CSV table of C-alpha atoms in Angstrom, one decimal:
chain,number,residue,atom,x,y,z
A,1,ASP,CA,25.8,25.1,72.1
A,2,VAL,CA,22.9,23.3,70.6
A,3,LYS,CA,21.0,25.3,68.1
A,4,VAL,CA,17.5,24.6,67.0
A,5,THR,CA,16.1,27.0,64.4
A,6,GLN,CA,12.6,27.4,63.0
A,7,SER,CA,11.9,28.9,59.6
A,8,SER,CA,9.6,31.7,60.7
A,9,ARG,CA,8.8,33.5,64.0
A,10,TYR,CA,5.5,34.8,62.7
A,11,LEU,CA,3.3,33.4,60.0
A,12,VAL,CA,-0.2,34.4,58.8
A,13,LYS,CA,-2.1,32.0,56.5
A,14,ARG,CA,-5.6,31.7,55.2
A,15,THR,CA,-8.0,28.9,55.9
A,16,GLY,CA,-7.5,26.0,53.6
A,17,GLU,CA,-3.9,26.7,52.7
A,18,LYS,CA,-1.2,24.1,53.0
A,19,VAL,CA,1.3,25.2,55.6
A,20,PHE,CA,4.9,24.1,56.1
A,21,LEU,CA,6.8,24.7,59.3
A,22,GLU,CA,10.5,23.9,59.2
A,23,CYS,CA,12.8,23.0,62.0
A,24,VAL,CA,16.6,22.5,61.8
A,25,GLN,CA,19.0,21.3,64.5
A,26,ASP,CA,22.8,21.4,64.2
A,27,MET,CA,23.8,18.8,66.8
A,28,ASP,CA,23.1,15.5,65.0
A,29,HIS,CA,20.3,14.7,67.4
A,30,GLU,CA,18.3,11.5,66.7
A,31,ASN,CA,15.0,12.6,68.2
A,32,MET,CA,12.9,15.6,67.1
A,33,PHE,CA,9.5,16.8,68.3
A,34,TRP,CA,6.8,19.2,67.4
A,35,TYR,CA,4.6,20.8,70.1
A,36,ARG,CA,1.9,23.3,70.0
A,37,GLN,CA,1.6,25.8,72.9
A,38,ASP,CA,-1.8,27.3,73.9
A,39,PRO,CA,-2.6,29.5,76.9
A,40,GLY,CA,-3.9,27.4,79.8
A,41,LEU,CA,-3.0,24.1,78.1
A,42,GLY,CA,0.8,24.2,78.2
A,43,LEU,CA,2.6,22.3,75.4
A,44,ARG,CA,1.1,19.3,73.7
A,45,LEU,CA,3.0,16.9,71.6
A,46,ILE,CA,1.8,16.7,67.9
A,47,TYR,CA,4.4,14.3,66.4
A,48,PHE,CA,7.9,13.1,67.0
A,49,SER,CA,10.6,11.4,65.1
A,50,TYR,CA,13.4,9.1,66.4
A,51,ASP,CA,15.2,8.7,63.2
A,52,VAL,CA,15.2,9.7,59.5
A,53,LYS,CA,11.9,8.7,57.8
A,54,MET,CA,10.6,7.5,61.2
A,55,LYS,CA,7.7,9.2,62.9
A,56,GLU,CA,5.1,8.6,65.5
A,57,LYS,CA,1.9,10.4,66.5
A,58,GLY,CA,1.8,12.4,69.7
A,59,ASP,CA,-1.2,13.3,71.6
A,60,ILE,CA,-2.9,15.7,69.1
A,61,PRO,CA,-1.9,14.6,65.6
A,62,GLU,CA,-5.2,15.3,63.9
A,63,GLY,CA,-4.9,17.8,61.0
A,64,TYR,CA,-1.1,17.5,60.9
A,65,SER,CA,1.6,15.5,59.2
A,66,VAL,CA,5.3,15.5,59.4
A,67,SER,CA,8.4,14.8,57.2
A,68,ARG,CA,11.9,13.9,58.1
A,69,GLU,CA,14.0,13.2,55.1
A,70,LYS,CA,17.3,14.3,56.6
A,71,LYS,CA,18.4,13.9,60.2
A,72,GLU,CA,18.8,17.6,60.9
A,73,ARG,CA,15.4,18.7,59.5
A,74,PHE,CA,11.9,18.0,60.8
A,75,SER,CA,8.9,19.6,59.0
A,76,LEU,CA,5.4,20.0,60.3
A,77,ILE,CA,2.7,20.2,57.6
A,78,LEU,CA,-0.8,21.5,58.0
A,79,GLU,CA,-2.6,19.9,55.0
A,80,SER,CA,-5.5,22.4,55.1
A,81,ALA,CA,-5.1,25.0,57.7
A,82,SER,CA,-8.0,25.8,59.9
A,83,THR,CA,-8.6,28.6,62.4
A,84,ASN,CA,-8.3,26.2,65.4
A,85,GLN,CA,-4.7,25.6,64.4
A,86,THR,CA,-3.8,29.2,65.3
A,87,SER,CA,-1.2,28.6,67.9
A,88,MET,CA,2.5,28.8,68.9
A,89,TYR,CA,4.4,25.9,67.4
A,90,LEU,CA,7.6,24.7,69.1
A,91,CYS,CA,10.2,22.3,67.7
A,92,ALA,CA,12.6,20.4,70.0
A,93,SER,CA,15.4,18.0,69.6
A,94,LYS,CA,17.4,15.6,71.8
A,95,VAL,CA,20.1,13.1,71.6
A,96,GLY,CA,18.8,9.5,71.6
A,97,ASP,CA,18.0,7.5,74.7
A,98,SER,CA,21.2,8.4,76.5
A,99,SER,CA,20.1,12.0,77.2
A,100,TYR,CA,17.0,13.5,78.8
A,101,GLU,CA,17.2,17.1,77.8
A,102,GLN,CA,15.2,18.5,75.0
A,103,TYR,CA,16.4,21.6,73.2
A,104,PHE,CA,13.8,24.0,71.9
A,105,GLY,CA,13.6,26.3,69.0
A,106,PRO,CA,12.3,29.9,69.3
A,107,GLY,CA,8.8,29.0,68.1
A,108,THR,CA,6.6,30.0,65.2
A,109,ARG,CA,3.4,31.9,66.0
A,110,LEU,CA,0.9,30.9,63.3
A,111,THR,CA,-2.3,32.8,62.7
A,112,VAL,CA,-4.9,31.2,60.4
A,113,THR,CA,-7.5,33.7,59.2
B,1,ALA,CA,-1.5,8.2,80.7
B,2,GLN,CA,0.5,10.7,82.7
B,3,THR,CA,-0.9,14.1,83.6
B,4,VAL,CA,0.8,17.2,85.0
B,5,THR,CA,-1.0,20.0,86.8
B,6,GLN,CA,0.1,23.4,87.6
B,7,SER,CA,-2.6,25.1,89.7
B,8,GLN,CA,-1.1,28.6,89.7
B,9,PRO,CA,-1.6,30.4,86.3
B,10,GLU,CA,0.1,33.5,87.5
B,11,MET,CA,2.4,34.7,90.3
B,12,SER,CA,4.1,37.9,91.1
B,13,VAL,CA,6.8,38.7,93.7
B,14,GLN,CA,9.2,41.4,94.5
B,15,GLU,CA,12.8,41.2,93.5
B,16,ALA,CA,15.0,39.3,96.0
B,17,GLU,CA,12.1,37.5,97.5
B,18,THR,CA,11.7,33.7,97.5
B,19,VAL,CA,8.9,32.2,95.4
B,20,THR,CA,7.6,28.6,95.1
B,21,LEU,CA,5.8,27.3,92.1
B,22,SER,CA,3.6,24.2,92.5
B,23,CYS,CA,3.3,21.1,90.4
B,24,THR,CA,1.5,17.8,90.9
B,25,TYR,CA,1.5,14.8,88.5
B,26,ASP,CA,-0.2,11.5,88.1
B,27,THR,CA,1.5,8.3,87.0
B,28,SER,CA,1.6,4.7,87.7
B,29,GLU,CA,5.3,4.5,86.8
B,30,ASN,CA,8.0,4.1,89.4
B,31,ASN,CA,10.9,5.3,87.4
B,32,TYR,CA,10.6,8.7,85.6
B,33,TYR,CA,12.1,12.2,85.3
B,34,LEU,CA,10.6,15.5,86.3
B,35,PHE,CA,11.7,18.8,84.9
B,36,TRP,CA,11.1,22.5,85.2
B,37,TYR,CA,11.5,24.5,82.0
B,38,LYS,CA,11.7,28.3,81.7
B,39,GLN,CA,10.3,30.3,78.8
B,40,PRO,CA,11.4,34.0,79.0
B,41,PRO,CA,9.3,36.5,77.1
B,42,SER,CA,10.1,36.1,73.3
B,43,ARG,CA,12.9,33.8,74.0
B,44,GLN,CA,13.6,30.1,73.8
B,45,MET,CA,12.5,27.5,76.4
B,46,ILE,CA,15.4,26.3,78.5
B,47,LEU,CA,15.8,23.6,81.1
B,48,VAL,CA,16.1,24.9,84.6
B,49,ILE,CA,16.3,21.7,86.7
B,50,ARG,CA,15.6,18.0,86.6
B,51,GLN,CA,14.9,15.3,89.2
B,52,GLU,CA,15.2,11.6,88.8
B,53,ALA,CA,12.4,9.8,90.6
B,54,TYR,CA,14.8,7.2,92.1
B,55,LYS,CA,16.8,9.8,93.8
B,56,GLN,CA,15.6,10.9,97.2
B,57,GLN,CA,17.8,14.0,97.4
B,58,ASN,CA,16.2,17.1,96.0
B,59,ALA,CA,17.9,18.6,93.0
B,60,THR,CA,19.5,22.1,93.3
B,61,GLU,CA,20.9,24.4,90.7
B,62,ASN,CA,22.3,27.6,92.1
B,63,ARG,CA,19.2,29.7,93.2
B,64,PHE,CA,16.8,27.0,92.0
B,65,SER,CA,15.8,24.0,94.0
B,66,VAL,CA,13.0,21.5,94.0
B,67,ASN,CA,10.9,19.8,96.7
B,68,PHE,CA,10.2,16.3,95.3
B,69,GLN,CA,7.6,14.4,97.3
B,70,LYS,CA,7.2,11.1,95.4
B,71,ALA,CA,4.4,9.6,97.5
B,72,ALA,CA,2.4,12.8,97.2
B,73,LYS,CA,3.3,13.1,93.5
B,74,SER,CA,4.4,16.7,94.1
B,75,PHE,CA,7.3,18.6,92.5
B,76,SER,CA,7.6,22.2,93.4
B,77,LEU,CA,10.2,24.7,92.3
B,78,LYS,CA,11.7,27.2,94.7
B,79,ILE,CA,13.5,30.3,93.4
B,80,SER,CA,15.6,32.0,96.0
B,81,ASP,CA,16.7,35.7,95.8
B,82,SER,CA,14.6,36.2,92.7
B,83,GLN,CA,15.9,38.4,90.0
B,84,LEU,CA,14.2,40.4,87.2
B,85,GLY,CA,15.6,37.9,84.7
B,86,ASP,CA,13.6,35.2,86.3
B,87,THR,CA,10.4,36.7,84.8
B,88,ALA,CA,9.1,34.0,82.5
B,89,MET,CA,6.6,31.2,82.0
B,90,TYR,CA,7.6,28.1,83.9
B,91,PHE,CA,6.5,24.7,82.9
B,92,CYS,CA,6.6,21.5,84.9
B,93,ALA,CA,7.1,18.4,82.8
B,94,PHE,CA,7.2,14.6,83.2
B,95,MET,CA,9.1,12.0,81.1
B,96,LYS,CA,9.4,8.2,81.2
B,97,PRO,CA,12.9,7.1,80.5
B,98,GLN,CA,11.8,4.2,78.3
B,99,GLY,CA,10.5,4.4,74.8
B,100,ALA,CA,10.1,7.7,73.0
B,101,GLN,CA,11.0,9.8,76.0
B,102,LYS,CA,8.2,12.3,75.3
B,103,LEU,CA,7.6,15.2,77.6
B,104,VAL,CA,4.2,15.7,79.2
B,105,PHE,CA,3.8,19.4,80.2
B,106,GLY,CA,1.7,21.2,82.8
B,107,GLN,CA,-0.3,24.3,81.9
B,108,GLY,CA,2.4,26.7,82.9
B,109,THR,CA,2.8,29.4,85.5
B,110,ARG,CA,3.5,33.0,84.5
B,111,LEU,CA,6.0,34.4,87.0
B,112,THR,CA,6.6,38.2,87.2
B,113,ILE,CA,9.4,39.6,89.3
B,114,ASN,CA,8.8,43.2,90.2
B,115,PRO,CA,11.6,45.7,90.9
Protein backbone atom coordinates (compact mmCIF):
# COMPACT_ATOMS: atom_id res chain seq x y z
CA ASP A 1 0.00 0.00 0.00
CA VAL A 2 1.08 3.54 -0.69
CA LYS A 3 1.97 5.39 2.45
CA VAL A 4 2.06 9.15 2.73
CA THR A 5 3.06 10.49 6.11
CA GLN A 6 3.12 14.00 7.53
CA SER A 7 5.39 15.08 10.33
CA SER A 8 2.71 16.32 12.73
CA ARG A 9 -1.04 15.83 13.16
CA TYR A 10 -1.42 18.99 15.22
CA LEU A 11 0.81 22.05 15.38
CA VAL A 12 0.48 25.34 17.23
CA LYS A 13 2.71 28.23 16.23
CA ARG A 14 2.91 31.93 16.97
CA THR A 15 2.47 34.72 14.47
CA GLY A 16 5.72 35.49 12.70
CA GLU A 17 7.32 32.11 13.28
CA LYS A 18 8.83 30.13 10.42
CA VAL A 19 6.96 26.85 10.08
CA PHE A 20 8.00 23.66 8.33
CA LEU A 21 5.50 20.98 7.37
CA GLU A 22 7.05 17.74 6.15
CA CYS A 23 5.59 15.10 3.88
CA VAL A 24 7.15 11.76 3.01
CA GLN A 25 5.93 9.12 0.56
CA ASP A 26 7.33 5.63 0.21
CA MET A 27 6.28 4.69 -3.32
CA ASP A 28 8.79 6.53 -5.48
CA HIS A 29 6.09 8.87 -6.80
CA GLU A 30 7.18 11.66 -9.10
CA ASN A 31 4.41 14.13 -8.28
CA MET A 32 3.72 15.62 -4.88
CA PHE A 33 1.18 18.24 -3.83
CA TRP A 34 0.35 20.50 -0.90
CA TYR A 35 -3.27 21.53 -0.30
CA ARG A 36 -4.99 23.47 2.41
CA GLN A 37 -8.48 22.51 3.50
CA ASP A 38 -10.90 25.05 4.92
CA PRO A 39 -14.60 24.61 5.77
CA GLY A 40 -16.82 25.66 2.90
CA LEU A 41 -13.87 26.03 0.53
CA GLY A 42 -12.81 22.42 0.03
CA LEU A 43 -9.17 21.77 -0.81
CA ARG A 44 -7.09 24.35 -2.60
CA LEU A 45 -3.71 23.67 -4.18
CA ILE A 46 -0.79 25.62 -2.73
CA TYR A 47 2.21 24.16 -4.57
CA PHE A 48 3.14 21.01 -6.40
CA SER A 49 6.30 19.30 -7.58
CA TYR A 50 6.74 16.93 -10.50
CA ASP A 51 10.38 16.08 -9.83
CA VAL A 52 13.23 16.68 -7.43
CA LYS A 53 14.04 20.38 -7.16
CA MET A 54 11.13 21.18 -9.49
CA LYS A 55 8.12 23.09 -8.22
CA GLU A 56 5.18 25.04 -9.53
CA LYS A 57 2.74 27.39 -7.89
CA GLY A 58 -0.79 26.27 -7.35
CA ASP A 59 -3.82 28.44 -6.85
CA ILE A 60 -2.92 30.02 -3.49
CA PRO A 61 0.90 30.17 -3.17
CA GLU A 62 1.12 33.54 -1.40
CA GLY A 63 2.86 33.27 1.96
CA TYR A 64 4.19 29.78 1.26
CA SER A 65 7.26 28.19 -0.27
CA VAL A 66 8.27 24.58 -0.82
CA SER A 67 11.35 22.42 -1.01
CA ARG A 68 11.96 19.09 -2.64
CA GLU A 69 15.55 17.99 -2.24
CA LYS A 70 14.79 14.27 -2.34
CA LYS A 71 12.16 12.44 -4.32
CA GLU A 72 10.33 11.05 -1.31
CA ARG A 73 10.12 14.29 0.69
CA PHE A 74 8.19 17.48 0.01
CA SER A 75 8.27 20.31 2.53
CA LEU A 76 5.89 23.23 2.88
CA ILE A 77 7.34 26.35 4.47
CA LEU A 78 5.48 29.24 5.99
CA GLU A 79 8.12 31.97 6.04
CA SER A 80 6.30 34.11 8.58
CA ALA A 81 3.16 32.47 9.89
CA SER A 82 0.00 34.53 10.09
CA THR A 83 -3.36 33.81 11.70
CA ASN A 84 -5.02 33.47 8.29
CA GLN A 85 -2.81 30.46 7.67
CA THR A 86 -4.59 28.53 10.41
CA SER A 87 -5.91 25.56 8.49
CA MET A 88 -5.67 21.84 7.75
CA TYR A 89 -2.78 21.05 5.41
CA LEU A 90 -2.87 17.94 3.29
CA CYS A 91 -0.03 16.42 1.32
CA ALA A 92 -0.60 14.08 -1.62
CA SER A 93 1.50 12.14 -4.07
CA LYS A 94 0.98 10.30 -7.34
CA VAL A 95 2.91 8.44 -9.95
CA GLY A 96 3.76 10.53 -13.02
CA ASP A 97 1.50 11.03 -15.99
CA SER A 98 0.50 7.39 -16.28
CA SER A 99 -1.70 7.37 -13.20
CA TYR A 100 -4.60 9.54 -12.13
CA GLU A 101 -4.95 8.71 -8.44
CA GLN A 102 -3.53 10.95 -5.74
CA TYR A 103 -2.72 9.41 -2.37
CA PHE A 104 -3.19 11.63 0.64
CA GLY A 105 -1.46 11.96 3.97
CA PRO A 106 -3.40 12.25 7.26
CA GLY A 107 -3.12 16.03 7.36
CA THR A 108 -1.60 18.56 9.73
CA ARG A 109 -3.94 20.86 11.61
CA LEU A 110 -1.99 24.09 12.05
CA THR A 111 -3.11 26.78 14.44
CA VAL A 112 -1.35 30.14 14.34
CA THR A 113 -1.97 32.31 17.40
CA ALA B 1 -10.12 27.85 -15.20
CA GLN B 2 -12.14 24.94 -13.98
CA THR B 3 -14.56 25.18 -11.08
CA VAL B 4 -16.37 22.49 -9.12
CA THR B 5 -19.49 23.16 -7.07
CA GLN B 6 -21.11 21.00 -4.42
CA SER B 7 -24.33 22.67 -3.34
CA GLN B 8 -25.14 20.40 -0.39
CA PRO B 9 -22.95 21.28 2.61
CA GLU B 10 -24.51 18.57 4.77
CA MET B 11 -26.71 15.52 4.33
CA SER B 12 -28.06 12.95 6.70
CA VAL B 13 -29.79 9.62 6.01
CA GLN B 14 -30.69 6.45 7.85
CA GLU B 15 -28.60 3.35 7.56
CA ALA B 16 -29.51 1.16 4.55
CA GLU B 17 -31.06 4.07 2.65
CA THR B 18 -29.82 5.33 -0.69
CA VAL B 19 -28.34 8.80 -0.87
CA THR B 20 -27.24 10.96 -3.79
CA LEU B 21 -24.61 13.68 -3.54
CA SER B 22 -24.60 16.39 -6.21
CA CYS B 23 -21.71 17.96 -8.06
CA THR B 24 -21.54 20.33 -10.99
CA TYR B 25 -18.46 21.62 -12.74
CA ASP B 26 -17.47 24.12 -15.34
CA THR B 27 -14.82 23.55 -17.99
CA SER B 28 -14.13 24.17 -21.64
CA GLU B 29 -12.11 20.97 -21.87
CA ASN B 30 -13.44 17.93 -23.70
CA ASN B 31 -11.19 15.33 -22.12
CA TYR B 32 -10.91 15.16 -18.33
CA TYR B 33 -11.35 13.00 -15.25
CA LEU B 34 -13.87 13.38 -12.46
CA PHE B 35 -13.50 11.87 -9.00
CA TRP B 36 -15.26 11.42 -5.72
CA TYR B 37 -12.98 11.34 -2.70
CA LYS B 38 -14.02 10.34 0.82
CA GLN B 39 -12.53 11.78 4.01
CA PRO B 40 -13.72 9.86 7.10
CA PRO B 41 -13.51 11.63 10.47
CA SER B 42 -9.86 11.88 11.53
CA ARG B 43 -8.78 9.59 8.74
CA GLN B 44 -7.03 9.97 5.42
CA MET B 45 -8.74 10.96 2.20
CA ILE B 46 -9.28 8.05 -0.15
CA LEU B 47 -10.51 7.74 -3.71
CA VAL B 48 -14.04 6.34 -4.02
CA ILE B 49 -14.68 6.37 -7.74
CA ARG B 50 -13.50 7.98 -10.96
CA GLN B 51 -15.03 8.73 -14.34
CA GLU B 52 -13.27 9.46 -17.61
CA ALA B 53 -15.15 12.06 -19.64
CA TYR B 54 -14.77 10.15 -22.89
CA LYS B 55 -16.62 7.16 -21.44
CA GLN B 56 -20.39 7.28 -21.74
CA GLN B 57 -20.94 4.44 -19.30
CA ASN B 58 -21.32 5.52 -15.71
CA ALA B 59 -18.68 4.19 -13.33
CA THR B 60 -19.64 1.77 -10.55
CA GLU B 61 -17.69 0.49 -7.55
CA ASN B 62 -19.73 -1.89 -5.41
CA ARG B 63 -22.35 0.25 -3.61
CA PHE B 64 -21.05 3.46 -5.18
CA SER B 65 -22.11 4.65 -8.60
CA VAL B 66 -22.11 7.91 -10.49
CA ASN B 67 -24.51 9.66 -12.81
CA PHE B 68 -22.30 11.50 -15.29
CA GLN B 69 -24.12 13.98 -17.52
CA LYS B 70 -21.43 15.54 -19.71
CA ALA B 71 -23.62 18.04 -21.51
CA ALA B 72 -25.09 19.26 -18.25
CA LYS B 73 -21.67 19.15 -16.55
CA SER B 74 -23.11 17.18 -13.70
CA PHE B 75 -21.48 14.35 -11.75
CA SER B 76 -23.51 12.94 -8.86
CA LEU B 77 -22.56 10.11 -6.52
CA LYS B 78 -25.11 7.53 -5.42
CA ILE B 79 -24.48 5.41 -2.36
CA SER B 80 -26.75 2.42 -2.10
CA ASP B 81 -27.50 0.50 1.10
CA SER B 82 -25.65 3.13 3.11
CA GLN B 83 -23.57 1.97 6.07
CA LEU B 84 -22.34 3.69 9.22
CA GLY B 85 -18.82 3.58 7.79
CA ASP B 86 -19.94 5.79 4.91
CA THR B 87 -20.10 8.73 7.33
CA ALA B 88 -17.50 11.17 5.98
CA MET B 89 -16.81 14.33 4.04
CA TYR B 90 -17.18 13.70 0.33
CA PHE B 91 -15.35 15.80 -2.22
CA CYS B 92 -15.98 15.99 -5.92
CA ALA B 93 -12.85 16.76 -7.96
CA PHE B 94 -11.86 17.52 -11.54
CA MET B 95 -8.58 16.85 -13.31
CA LYS B 96 -7.21 17.49 -16.77
CA PRO B 97 -5.13 14.56 -17.98
CA GLN B 98 -2.52 16.82 -19.56
CA GLY B 99 0.15 18.85 -17.85
CA ALA B 100 0.44 18.89 -14.07
CA GLN B 101 -2.69 16.79 -13.47
CA LYS B 102 -3.82 18.97 -10.59
CA LEU B 103 -7.05 18.26 -8.78
CA VAL B 104 -9.68 20.98 -8.49
CA PHE B 105 -12.01 20.25 -5.59
CA GLY B 106 -15.54 21.20 -4.69
CA GLN B 107 -16.49 22.55 -1.29
CA GLY B 108 -17.39 19.14 0.12
CA THR B 109 -20.54 17.51 1.48
CA ARG B 110 -20.62 16.23 5.04
CA LEU B 111 -22.62 12.98 4.99
CA THR B 112 -23.89 11.41 8.19
CA ILE B 113 -25.37 7.92 8.24
CA ASN B 114 -27.62 7.44 11.26
CA PRO B 115 -28.25 4.04 12.87
